[in-house]
């Protein structure tokens, strides 16, 4: 077992990349408690993309276990299409019957002058509908890529155990989900936004278990985020630039 731990802390093993990602996430959460610069979103997105990319490039991560390659599209679609349809239909029903406030409306901790400044900033720099849709799809892809990285990395670590448990994919998916919950708690999003993230996390985790297809999970993630009107976990950091600009306008 000790040799297993030693082996995981190599650039050619997933353990090092998972530890690096978790360490940077923790550092970001502490840093964001003190200051939230306008470029925080770019730094956050860069770390979410670059660490898995470098892990893949250096052979420390398996693209197959992350759901990026080596799957049968016909089998994935046959298993996943029905689940996606049911989830999307349920989310549309929820959206039609429950009024969900926008993510910016939930930031009650801001003062009234700051909220007014932020609203003025939003009116001046509001993107078009298609730009908003593309932003949500891109943000969903970044987040889902990070989740696939956690799933694939933990899955590979489990397979490398001297006596791996039965159904290693099952354990990897839900251990990864637990890490996502921990990471989201560190960022302290609004309660409603956190619940929306958990909804997307659970549904895409189930879809990944049955299909092992990252691309289908990205499609479901994007559809859910668009229906629910949430940028998921990227949104708390995306809003930092608005907060910083609003503060500048107030001064």
Coordinates of N, CA and C in Angstrom, one line a residue:
X1 N 0.8 -1.2 0.0 CA 0.0 0.0 0.0 C 0.9 1.3 0.0
X2 N 2.0 1.2 0.8 CA 2.9 2.4 0.8 C 3.4 2.7 -0.6
X3 N 3.8 1.6 -1.3 CA 4.3 1.8 -2.7 C 3.2 2.4 -3.6
X4 N 2.0 2.1 -3.3 CA 0.9 2.7 -4.1 C 0.9 4.2 -3.9
X5 N 1.0 4.6 -2.7 CA 1.0 6.1 -2.4 C 2.2 6.7 -3.1
X6 N 3.4 6.1 -3.0 CA 4.6 6.7 -3.6 C 4.4 6.8 -5.1
X7 N 3.8 5.8 -5.7 CA 3.6 5.8 -7.2 C 2.7 6.9 -7.6
X8 N 1.7 7.2 -6.8 CA 0.7 8.2 -7.2 C 1.3 9.6 -7.3
X9 N 2.4 9.9 -6.6 CA 3.0 11.2 -6.6 C 4.1 11.4 -7.6
X10 N 3.8 10.9 -8.8 CA 4.6 11.1 -10.0 C 3.9 11.9 -11.0
X11 N 4.6 12.6 -11.9 CA 3.9 13.3 -13.0 C 3.2 12.4 -13.9
X12 N 3.5 11.1 -13.9 CA 2.9 10.1 -14.8 C 1.8 9.4 -14.1
X13 N 1.3 9.9 -12.9 CA 0.2 9.3 -12.2 C -0.8 10.4 -11.8
X14 N -2.1 10.0 -11.7 CA -3.1 11.0 -11.4 C -3.1 11.6 -10.1
X15 N -2.5 11.0 -9.1 CA -2.5 11.5 -7.7 C -1.9 12.9 -7.6
X16 N -0.7 13.1 -8.3 CA -0.1 14.4 -8.2 C -0.9 15.5 -8.8
X17 N -1.6 15.2 -9.9 CA -2.4 16.2 -10.5 C -3.7 16.5 -9.7
X18 N -4.3 15.5 -9.1 CA -5.4 15.8 -8.2 C -5.0 16.6 -7.0
X19 N -3.9 16.3 -6.4 CA -3.4 17.0 -5.3 C -3.1 18.5 -5.7
X20 N -2.5 18.7 -6.8 CA -2.2 20.0 -7.3 C -3.4 20.8 -7.5
X21 N -4.5 20.2 -8.1 CA -5.7 20.9 -8.4 C -6.4 21.3 -7.1
X22 N -6.5 20.4 -6.1 CA -7.1 20.6 -4.8 C -6.4 21.7 -4.1
X23 N -5.0 21.7 -4.1 CA -4.3 22.7 -3.4 C -4.5 24.1 -4.0
X24 N -4.5 24.2 -5.3 CA -4.8 25.5 -5.9 C -6.2 26.0 -5.7
X25 N -7.2 25.1 -5.7 CA -8.6 25.4 -5.4 C -8.7 26.0 -4.0
X26 N -8.0 25.3 -3.0 CA -8.0 25.8 -1.6 C -7.3 27.2 -1.5
X27 N -6.2 27.4 -2.2 CA -5.5 28.7 -2.2 C -6.5 29.8 -2.8
X28 N -7.2 29.4 -3.9 CA -8.1 30.4 -4.5 C -9.2 30.8 -3.5
X29 N -9.7 29.8 -2.8 CA -10.8 30.1 -1.9 C -10.4 31.0 -0.8
X30 N -9.2 30.8 -0.3 CA -8.7 31.7 0.8 C -8.4 33.1 0.2
X31 N -7.8 33.1 -1.0 CA -7.5 34.4 -1.6 C -8.8 35.2 -1.9
X32 N -9.9 34.5 -2.4 CA -11.1 35.2 -2.8 C -11.8 35.7 -1.5
X33 N -11.5 35.2 -0.3 CA -12.1 35.8 0.9 C -11.5 37.2 1.2
X34 N -10.3 37.4 0.7 CA -9.6 38.7 1.0 C -9.8 39.7 -0.2
X35 N -9.7 39.2 -1.4 CA -9.8 40.1 -2.5 C -10.3 39.4 -3.7
X36 N -11.1 40.1 -4.6 CA -11.6 39.4 -5.8 C -11.3 40.4 -7.0
X37 N -10.1 40.3 -7.5 CA -9.8 41.1 -8.7 C -10.6 40.8 -9.9
X38 N -10.6 41.7 -10.8 CA -11.4 41.6 -12.0 C -11.0 40.4 -12.9
X39 N -9.7 40.0 -12.8 CA -9.2 38.9 -13.6 C -9.3 37.5 -12.9
X40 N -10.0 37.5 -11.8 CA -10.2 36.2 -11.0 C -10.8 35.1 -11.9
X41 N -11.8 35.5 -12.7 CA -12.5 34.5 -13.5 C -11.5 33.8 -14.4
X42 N -10.6 34.6 -15.1 CA -9.7 34.1 -16.0 C -8.7 33.1 -15.4
X43 N -8.2 33.5 -14.2 CA -7.3 32.7 -13.4 C -7.9 31.4 -13.0
X44 N -9.2 31.4 -12.6 CA -9.9 30.2 -12.2 C -10.1 29.3 -13.3
X45 N -10.6 29.8 -14.5 CA -10.8 29.0 -15.7 C -9.5 28.4 -16.1
X46 N -8.4 29.2 -16.1 CA -7.1 28.7 -16.6 C -6.6 27.5 -15.7
X47 N -6.8 27.6 -14.4 CA -6.4 26.4 -13.6 C -7.2 25.2 -13.8
X48 N -8.5 25.4 -14.0 CA -9.4 24.3 -14.3 C -9.1 23.6 -15.6
X49 N -8.6 24.3 -16.5 CA -8.3 23.7 -17.8 C -6.9 23.2 -17.9
X50 N -5.9 24.0 -17.4 CA -4.5 23.7 -17.6 C -4.0 22.5 -16.9
X51 N -4.5 22.3 -15.6 CA -4.0 21.1 -14.9 C -4.4 19.8 -15.5
X52 N -5.7 19.6 -15.8 CA -6.1 18.4 -16.6 C -5.3 18.2 -17.9
X53 N -5.2 19.4 -18.6 CA -4.5 19.3 -19.9 C -3.1 18.8 -19.8
X54 N -2.4 19.4 -18.8 CA -1.0 19.0 -18.6 C -0.9 17.6 -18.1
X55 N -1.8 17.2 -17.3 CA -1.9 15.8 -16.9 C -2.1 14.8 -18.0
X56 N -2.9 15.2 -19.0 CA -3.2 14.4 -20.1 C -1.9 14.4 -21.0
X57 N -1.3 15.5 -21.2 CA -0.2 15.7 -22.1 C 1.0 14.9 -21.6
X58 N 1.2 14.8 -20.2 CA 2.4 14.1 -19.7 C 2.1 12.7 -19.3
X59 N 0.9 12.2 -19.6 CA 0.6 10.8 -19.4 C 0.1 10.5 -18.0
X60 N -0.2 11.5 -17.2 CA -0.6 11.2 -15.9 C -2.1 10.9 -15.7
X61 N -2.9 11.2 -16.8 CA -4.3 11.0 -16.8 C -4.7 10.2 -18.0
X62 N -5.8 9.4 -17.9 CA -6.3 8.6 -19.0 C -7.4 9.3 -19.7
X63 N -7.3 9.7 -21.0 CA -8.5 10.3 -21.7 C -9.7 9.3 -21.7
X64 N -9.4 8.0 -21.7 CA -10.5 7.1 -21.8 C -11.3 7.1 -20.5
X65 N -10.6 7.1 -19.3 CA -11.3 7.1 -18.0 C -12.0 8.5 -17.8
X66 N -11.5 9.5 -18.4 CA -12.1 10.8 -18.3 C -13.4 10.9 -19.2
X67 N -13.6 10.0 -20.1 CA -14.7 10.0 -21.0 C -14.5 10.8 -22.2
X68 N -13.2 11.1 -22.6 CA -13.0 11.9 -23.7 C -12.9 11.1 -25.0
X69 N -12.4 9.8 -24.9 CA -12.2 9.0 -26.1 C -12.6 7.5 -25.8
X70 N -12.5 6.7 -26.8 CA -12.7 5.3 -26.7 C -14.0 4.9 -26.1
X71 N -15.0 5.5 -26.6 CA -16.4 5.0 -26.3 C -17.2 4.9 -27.6
X72 N -18.2 4.1 -27.5 CA -19.1 3.8 -28.7 C -20.3 4.8 -28.6
X73 N -20.3 5.7 -29.6 CA -21.4 6.7 -29.6 C -22.8 6.1 -29.7
X74 N -22.9 5.0 -30.5 CA -24.2 4.4 -30.6 C -24.7 3.9 -29.3
X75 N -23.8 3.2 -28.5 CA -24.2 2.7 -27.2 C -24.4 3.9 -26.2
X76 N -23.5 4.9 -26.3 CA -23.7 6.0 -25.4 C -25.0 6.7 -25.6
X77 N -25.4 6.9 -26.8 CA -26.6 7.6 -27.1 C -27.8 6.8 -26.8
X78 N -27.7 5.5 -27.0 CA -28.9 4.6 -26.7 C -29.1 4.6 -25.2
X79 N -28.0 4.7 -24.4 CA -28.2 4.7 -22.9 C -28.5 6.1 -22.4
X80 N -27.9 7.1 -23.0 CA -28.0 8.4 -22.4 C -29.1 9.3 -22.9
X81 N -29.6 9.0 -24.1 CA -30.6 9.9 -24.7 C -31.9 9.9 -23.9
X82 N -32.3 8.7 -23.4 CA -33.5 8.7 -22.6 C -33.3 9.4 -21.3
X83 N -32.2 9.3 -20.6 CA -31.9 9.9 -19.4 C -31.9 11.4 -19.6
X84 N -31.2 11.9 -20.6 CA -31.1 13.3 -20.9 C -32.5 13.9 -21.2
X85 N -33.3 13.2 -21.9 CA -34.7 13.6 -22.2 C -35.5 13.8 -20.9
X86 N -35.4 12.8 -20.0 CA -36.2 12.8 -18.8 C -35.7 14.0 -17.9
X87 N -34.4 14.1 -17.8 CA -33.8 15.2 -16.9 C -34.2 16.6 -17.5
X88 N -34.1 16.8 -18.8 CA -34.4 18.1 -19.4 C -35.9 18.4 -19.2
X89 N -36.7 17.4 -19.4 CA -38.2 17.6 -19.2 C -38.5 18.0 -17.8
X90 N -37.9 17.3 -16.8 CA -38.2 17.6 -15.4 C -37.7 19.0 -15.1
X91 N -36.5 19.4 -15.6 CA -36.0 20.7 -15.4 C -36.8 21.8 -16.0
X92 N -37.4 21.6 -17.2 CA -38.3 22.5 -17.8 C -39.5 22.7 -17.0
X93 N -40.1 21.5 -16.5 CA -41.2 21.6 -15.6 C -41.0 22.4 -14.4
X94 N -39.8 22.2 -13.8 CA -39.4 23.0 -12.6 C -39.3 24.5 -12.9
X95 N -38.7 24.8 -14.0 CA -38.5 26.2 -14.4 C -39.8 26.8 -14.7
X96 N -40.8 26.1 -15.3 CA -42.1 26.6 -15.6 C -43.0 26.9 -14.4
X97 N -42.7 26.1 -13.3 CA -43.6 26.2 -12.2 C -43.0 27.0 -11.0
X98 N -41.6 27.1 -11.0 CA -41.0 27.8 -9.9 C -40.2 29.0 -10.4
X99 N -40.4 30.1 -9.7 CA -39.6 31.3 -10.2 C -38.3 31.3 -9.5
X100 N -37.2 31.2 -10.3 CA -35.9 31.2 -9.8 C -35.2 32.5 -10.0
X101 N -34.7 33.1 -9.0 CA -34.1 34.4 -9.1 C -32.8 34.2 -9.9
X102 N -32.3 35.3 -10.5 CA -31.0 35.3 -11.2 C -29.9 35.2 -10.2
X103 N -28.7 34.7 -10.6 CA -27.6 34.6 -9.6 C -27.3 35.9 -9.0
X104 N -27.4 37.1 -9.7 CA -27.0 38.4 -9.2 C -28.1 38.8 -8.1
X105 N -29.3 38.4 -8.2 CA -30.3 38.7 -7.3 C -30.1 38.1 -5.9
X106 N -29.3 37.0 -5.9 CA -29.1 36.3 -4.6 C -27.9 36.9 -3.8
X107 N -27.2 37.9 -4.3 CA -26.1 38.5 -3.6 C -26.6 39.6 -2.7
X108 N -27.3 39.2 -1.6 CA -27.9 40.2 -0.7 C -26.9 40.9 0.1
X109 N -25.7 40.4 0.2 CA -24.7 41.0 1.1 C -24.2 42.3 0.5
X110 N -24.4 42.6 -0.7 CA -24.0 43.9 -1.3 C -24.8 45.0 -0.8
X111 N -24.2 46.2 -0.6 CA -24.9 47.4 -0.2 C -25.8 47.9 -1.4
X112 N -26.8 48.7 -1.1 CA -27.7 49.2 -2.1 C -26.9 50.1 -3.1
X113 N -26.0 51.0 -2.8 CA -25.3 51.7 -3.8 C -24.5 50.8 -4.7
X114 N -23.9 49.8 -4.1 CA -23.1 48.8 -4.9 C -23.9 48.1 -5.9
X115 N -25.2 47.7 -5.4 CA -26.1 47.0 -6.3 C -26.5 47.9 -7.4
X116 N -26.8 49.1 -7.1 CA -27.2 50.1 -8.2 C -26.0 50.3 -9.2
X117 N -24.8 50.4 -8.7 CA -23.7 50.5 -9.6 C -23.5 49.3 -10.4
X118 N -23.7 48.1 -9.8 CA -23.6 46.9 -10.6 C -24.6 46.8 -11.7
X119 N -25.9 47.2 -11.3 CA -26.9 47.2 -12.3 C -26.6 48.1 -13.5
X120 N -26.1 49.3 -13.2 CA -25.7 50.2 -14.2 C -24.6 49.6 -15.1
X121 N -23.6 49.0 -14.5 CA -22.5 48.3 -15.2 C -23.1 47.2 -16.1
X122 N -24.1 46.5 -15.6 CA -24.7 45.4 -16.4 C -25.4 45.9 -17.6
X123 N -26.1 47.1 -17.4 CA -26.9 47.7 -18.5 C -25.9 48.1 -19.6
X124 N -24.8 48.7 -19.2 CA -23.8 49.2 -20.2 C -23.1 48.1 -21.0
X125 N -22.9 46.9 -20.3 CA -22.0 45.9 -20.9 C -22.8 44.6 -21.0
X126 N -24.1 44.6 -21.1 CA -24.9 43.4 -21.2 C -24.7 42.7 -22.6
X127 N -24.3 41.4 -22.5 CA -24.0 40.7 -23.8 C -25.4 40.4 -24.5
X128 N -25.3 40.0 -25.8 CA -26.5 39.6 -26.5 C -26.9 38.3 -26.1
X129 N -28.1 37.9 -26.5 CA -28.6 36.6 -26.1 C -27.7 35.4 -26.5
X130 N -27.2 35.5 -27.8 CA -26.3 34.4 -28.2 C -25.0 34.4 -27.5
X131 N -24.5 35.6 -27.2 CA -23.3 35.6 -26.4 C -23.5 35.0 -25.0
X132 N -24.6 35.3 -24.4 CA -24.9 34.7 -23.1 C -25.0 33.2 -23.2
X133 N -25.7 32.7 -24.3 CA -25.8 31.2 -24.5 C -24.4 30.6 -24.6
X134 N -23.6 31.2 -25.4 CA -22.2 30.7 -25.7 C -21.4 30.7 -24.4
X135 N -21.6 31.8 -23.6 CA -20.9 31.9 -22.3 C -21.3 30.8 -21.4
X136 N -22.6 30.5 -21.3 CA -23.1 29.4 -20.4 C -22.5 28.0 -20.9
X137 N -22.6 27.8 -22.2 CA -22.1 26.5 -22.7 C -20.6 26.4 -22.5
X138 N -19.8 27.5 -22.7 CA -18.4 27.4 -22.4 C -18.1 27.2 -20.9
X139 N -18.8 27.9 -20.0 CA -18.6 27.7 -18.6 C -19.0 26.3 -18.2
X140 N -20.1 25.8 -18.7 CA -20.5 24.4 -18.4 C -19.4 23.4 -18.9
X141 N -18.8 23.7 -20.0 CA -17.7 22.8 -20.5 C -16.5 22.8 -19.6
X142 N -16.1 24.0 -19.1 CA -15.0 24.1 -18.2 C -15.3 23.3 -17.0
X143 N -16.5 23.5 -16.4 CA -16.8 22.8 -15.2 C -16.9 21.3 -15.3
X144 N -17.5 20.9 -16.4 CA -17.7 19.5 -16.7 C -16.3 18.8 -17.0
X145 N -15.4 19.5 -17.6 CA -14.1 19.0 -17.9 C -13.3 18.8 -16.5
X146 N -13.5 19.7 -15.6 CA -12.9 19.5 -14.3 C -13.5 18.3 -13.6
X147 N -14.8 18.2 -13.7 CA -15.4 17.0 -13.0 C -15.0 15.7 -13.7
X148 N -14.8 15.7 -15.0 CA -14.3 14.5 -15.7 C -12.9 14.2 -15.2
X149 N -12.1 15.3 -15.0 CA -10.7 15.1 -14.5 C -10.7 14.4 -13.1
X150 N -11.6 14.9 -12.2 CA -11.7 14.3 -10.9 C -12.2 12.8 -11.0
X151 N -13.2 12.5 -11.8 CA -13.7 11.2 -12.0 C -12.6 10.3 -12.5
X152 N -12.0 10.7 -13.6 CA -11.0 9.9 -14.3 C -9.7 9.7 -13.4
X153 N -9.3 10.7 -12.7 CA -8.1 10.6 -11.9 C -8.4 9.6 -10.7
X154 N -9.5 9.8 -10.1 CA -9.8 8.9 -8.9 C -10.0 7.5 -9.4
X155 N -10.7 7.3 -10.6 CA -10.9 6.0 -11.1 C -9.5 5.3 -11.4
X156 N -8.6 6.0 -12.0 CA -7.3 5.4 -12.3 C -6.6 5.1 -11.0
X157 N -6.7 5.9 -10.0 CA -6.1 5.6 -8.7 C -6.6 4.3 -8.1
X158 N -8.0 4.2 -8.2 CA -8.6 3.0 -7.6 C -8.1 1.7 -8.3
X159 N -8.0 1.8 -9.7 CA -7.6 0.7 -10.5 C -6.2 0.3 -10.1
X160 N -5.4 1.2 -9.7 CA -4.0 0.9 -9.3 C -3.8 0.4 -7.9
X161 N -4.9 0.3 -7.2 CA -4.8 -0.3 -5.8 C -4.4 -1.8 -5.9
X162 N -3.7 -2.3 -4.9 CA -3.3 -3.7 -4.9 C -4.5 -4.6 -5.0
X163 N -5.6 -4.2 -4.3 CA -6.9 -5.0 -4.4 C -8.0 -4.0 -4.7
X164 N -8.2 -3.6 -5.9 CA -9.3 -2.6 -6.2 C -10.7 -3.2 -5.9
X165 N -11.6 -2.3 -5.4 CA -12.9 -2.8 -5.1 C -13.7 -3.1 -6.4
X166 N -14.8 -3.8 -6.2 CA -15.8 -4.0 -7.3 C -16.4 -2.7 -7.7
X167 N -16.7 -2.6 -9.0 CA -17.3 -1.3 -9.6 C -16.5 -0.1 -9.3
X168 N -15.2 -0.1 -9.7 CA -14.4 1.1 -9.5 C -14.9 2.4 -10.0
X169 N -15.6 2.3 -11.2 CA -16.2 3.5 -11.8 C -17.2 4.1 -10.9
X170 N -18.0 3.3 -10.2 CA -19.1 3.8 -9.3 C -18.4 4.5 -8.2
X171 N -17.4 4.0 -7.5 CA -16.8 4.7 -6.4 C -16.1 5.9 -6.9
X172 N -15.4 5.9 -8.0 CA -14.7 7.1 -8.5 C -15.7 8.2 -8.8
X173 N -16.8 7.9 -9.4 CA -17.8 9.0 -9.7 C -18.3 9.7 -8.5
X174 N -18.7 8.9 -7.5 CA -19.3 9.5 -6.3 C -18.2 10.1 -5.4
X175 N -17.0 9.6 -5.4 CA -15.9 10.3 -4.6 C -15.6 11.6 -5.3
X176 N -15.6 11.6 -6.6 CA -15.4 12.9 -7.3 C -16.5 13.9 -7.0
X177 N -17.7 13.4 -7.0 CA -18.9 14.2 -6.6 C -18.7 14.8 -5.2
X178 N -18.2 14.0 -4.3 CA -18.0 14.5 -2.9 C -16.9 15.6 -2.9
X179 N -15.9 15.5 -3.8 CA -14.9 16.5 -3.9 C -15.4 17.8 -4.5
X180 N -16.3 17.7 -5.5 CA -17.0 18.8 -6.1 C -17.8 19.6 -5.0
X181 N -18.5 18.8 -4.2 CA -19.3 19.5 -3.1 C -18.4 20.2 -2.2
X182 N -17.3 19.6 -1.8 CA -16.3 20.3 -0.9 C -15.8 21.5 -1.6
X183 N -15.4 21.5 -2.8 CA -14.9 22.6 -3.5 C -15.9 23.7 -3.6
X184 N -17.1 23.4 -3.9 CA -18.2 24.4 -4.0 C -18.5 25.0 -2.7
X185 N -18.4 24.3 -1.6 CA -18.6 24.8 -0.2 C -17.5 25.8 0.1
X186 N -16.3 25.5 -0.3 CA -15.2 26.5 -0.1 C -15.4 27.8 -0.7
X187 N -16.1 27.9 -1.9 CA -16.4 29.1 -2.5 C -17.6 29.8 -2.0
X188 N -18.4 29.2 -1.1 CA -19.5 29.8 -0.4 C -20.5 30.5 -1.4
X189 N -21.1 29.7 -2.3 CA -22.1 30.3 -3.2 C -23.4 30.5 -2.4
X190 N -24.3 31.2 -3.1 CA -25.6 31.4 -2.5 C -26.3 30.0 -2.4
X191 N -27.2 29.8 -1.5 CA -27.9 28.5 -1.3 C -28.5 28.0 -2.5
X192 N -29.3 28.9 -3.2 CA -30.0 28.4 -4.4 C -29.1 28.0 -5.5
X193 N -28.0 28.8 -5.7 CA -27.0 28.5 -6.7 C -26.3 27.1 -6.4
X194 N -26.1 26.9 -5.1 CA -25.4 25.6 -4.7 C -26.4 24.4 -4.9
X195 N -27.7 24.6 -4.7 CA -28.6 23.6 -5.0 C -28.7 23.3 -6.5
X196 N -28.7 24.3 -7.3 CA -28.7 24.1 -8.7 C -27.4 23.3 -9.2
X197 N -26.3 23.7 -8.6 CA -25.0 23.0 -8.9 C -25.2 21.5 -8.5
X198 N -25.7 21.2 -7.4 CA -25.9 19.8 -6.9 C -26.8 19.1 -7.9
X199 N -27.8 19.7 -8.3 CA -28.7 19.1 -9.3 C -28.0 18.7 -10.6
X200 N -27.2 19.6 -11.1 CA -26.4 19.3 -12.3 C -25.4 18.2 -12.0
X201 N -24.7 18.3 -10.9 CA -23.7 17.3 -10.5 C -24.3 15.9 -10.4
X202 N -25.4 15.8 -9.8 CA -26.0 14.4 -9.6 C -26.4 13.9 -11.0
X203 N -27.1 14.7 -11.8 CA -27.6 14.2 -13.0 C -26.5 13.8 -14.0
X204 N -25.5 14.7 -14.1 CA -24.4 14.3 -15.0 C -23.5 13.2 -14.5
X205 N -23.4 13.0 -13.1 CA -22.7 11.9 -12.6 C -23.4 10.6 -13.0
X206 N -24.7 10.6 -12.8 CA -25.5 9.4 -13.2 C -25.3 9.1 -14.7
X207 N -25.4 10.1 -15.5 CA -25.2 10.0 -17.0 C -23.8 9.4 -17.3
X208 N -22.8 9.9 -16.6 CA -21.4 9.5 -16.8 C -21.3 8.0 -16.4
X209 N -21.9 7.6 -15.4 CA -21.8 6.2 -14.9 C -22.3 5.2 -16.0
X210 N -23.4 5.6 -16.7 CA -24.0 4.7 -17.7 C -23.4 4.9 -19.0
X211 N -22.8 6.0 -19.4 CA -22.2 6.2 -20.7 C -20.7 6.4 -20.8
X212 N -20.1 6.8 -19.7 CA -18.6 7.2 -19.7 C -18.3 8.1 -20.9
X213 N -19.2 9.0 -21.1 CA -19.1 10.0 -22.3 C -19.1 11.4 -21.7
X214 N -17.9 12.0 -21.8 CA -17.8 13.4 -21.3 C -18.7 14.4 -22.1
X215 N -18.8 14.1 -23.5 CA -19.5 15.0 -24.4 C -20.9 15.1 -24.1
X216 N -21.5 13.9 -23.8 CA -23.0 13.9 -23.4 C -23.2 14.6 -22.1
X217 N -22.3 14.4 -21.2 CA -22.4 15.1 -19.9 C -22.3 16.6 -20.1
X218 N -21.4 17.1 -21.0 CA -21.3 18.5 -21.3 C -22.6 19.0 -21.9
X219 N -23.2 18.2 -22.8 CA -24.5 18.6 -23.4 C -25.6 18.8 -22.3
X220 N -25.7 17.8 -21.4 CA -26.7 17.8 -20.4 C -26.4 19.0 -19.4
X221 N -25.1 19.2 -19.1 CA -24.7 20.3 -18.2 C -25.2 21.6 -18.8
X222 N -24.9 21.8 -20.0 CA -25.2 23.1 -20.7 C -26.7 23.3 -20.8
X223 N -27.4 22.2 -21.1 CA -28.9 22.3 -21.2 C -29.5 22.7 -19.8
X224 N -29.0 22.0 -18.8 CA -29.5 22.3 -17.4 C -29.2 23.7 -17.0
X225 N -28.0 24.2 -17.3 CA -27.6 25.5 -16.9 C -28.4 26.6 -17.6
X226 N -28.7 26.3 -18.9 CA -29.5 27.3 -19.7 C -31.0 27.3 -19.2
X227 N -31.5 26.1 -18.9 CA -32.9 26.0 -18.4 C -33.0 26.7 -17.1
X228 N -32.1 26.4 -16.2 CA -32.2 26.9 -14.8 C -31.7 28.3 -14.7
X229 N -31.1 28.9 -15.7 CA -30.6 30.2 -15.7 C -29.4 30.4 -14.7
X230 N -28.5 29.4 -14.6 CA -27.4 29.4 -13.7 C -26.1 29.1 -14.5
X231 N -25.0 29.8 -14.1 CA -23.7 29.5 -14.6 C -23.0 28.5 -13.8
X232 N -23.7 27.9 -12.9 CA -23.2 26.8 -12.0 C -22.0 27.4 -11.3
X233 N -20.9 26.6 -11.0 CA -19.9 27.0 -10.1 C -19.0 28.1 -10.7
X234 N -19.0 28.3 -12.0 CA -18.1 29.3 -12.6 C -18.7 30.7 -12.3
X235 N -20.1 30.7 -12.1 CA -20.7 32.0 -12.0 C -20.3 32.8 -10.7
X236 N -20.0 32.2 -9.6 CA -19.6 33.1 -8.5 C -18.3 33.8 -8.8
X237 N -17.4 33.2 -9.6 CA -16.2 33.8 -10.0 C -16.4 34.7 -11.1
X238 N -17.3 34.4 -12.0 CA -17.6 35.3 -13.1 C -18.1 36.6 -12.7
X239 N -18.9 36.6 -11.5 CA -19.5 37.8 -11.0 C -18.5 38.7 -10.3
X240 N -17.3 38.2 -10.1 CA -16.3 39.0 -9.4 C -15.9 40.2 -10.2
X241 N -15.8 40.0 -11.5 CA -15.4 41.2 -12.4 C -16.5 42.2 -12.3
X242 N -17.8 41.8 -12.3 CA -18.9 42.8 -12.1 C -18.8 43.5 -10.8
X243 N -18.5 42.8 -9.7 CA -18.4 43.4 -8.4 C -17.2 44.4 -8.4
X244 N -16.1 44.0 -9.0 CA -15.0 44.9 -9.0 C -15.2 46.2 -9.8
X245 N -15.9 46.0 -11.0 CA -16.2 47.2 -11.8 C -17.2 48.1 -11.1
X246 N -18.2 47.4 -10.4 CA -19.2 48.2 -9.7 C -18.5 49.0 -8.6
X247 N -17.6 48.4 -7.9 CA -16.9 49.2 -6.9 C -16.1 50.4 -7.5
X248 N -15.5 50.2 -8.7 CA -14.8 51.3 -9.3 C -15.8 52.4 -9.7
X249 N -17.0 52.0 -10.2 CA -18.0 53.0 -10.5 C -18.4 53.8 -9.3
X250 N -18.5 53.1 -8.2 CA -19.0 53.8 -7.0 C -18.0 54.8 -6.5
X251 N -16.7 54.4 -6.7 CA -15.7 55.4 -6.2 C -15.6 56.5 -7.2

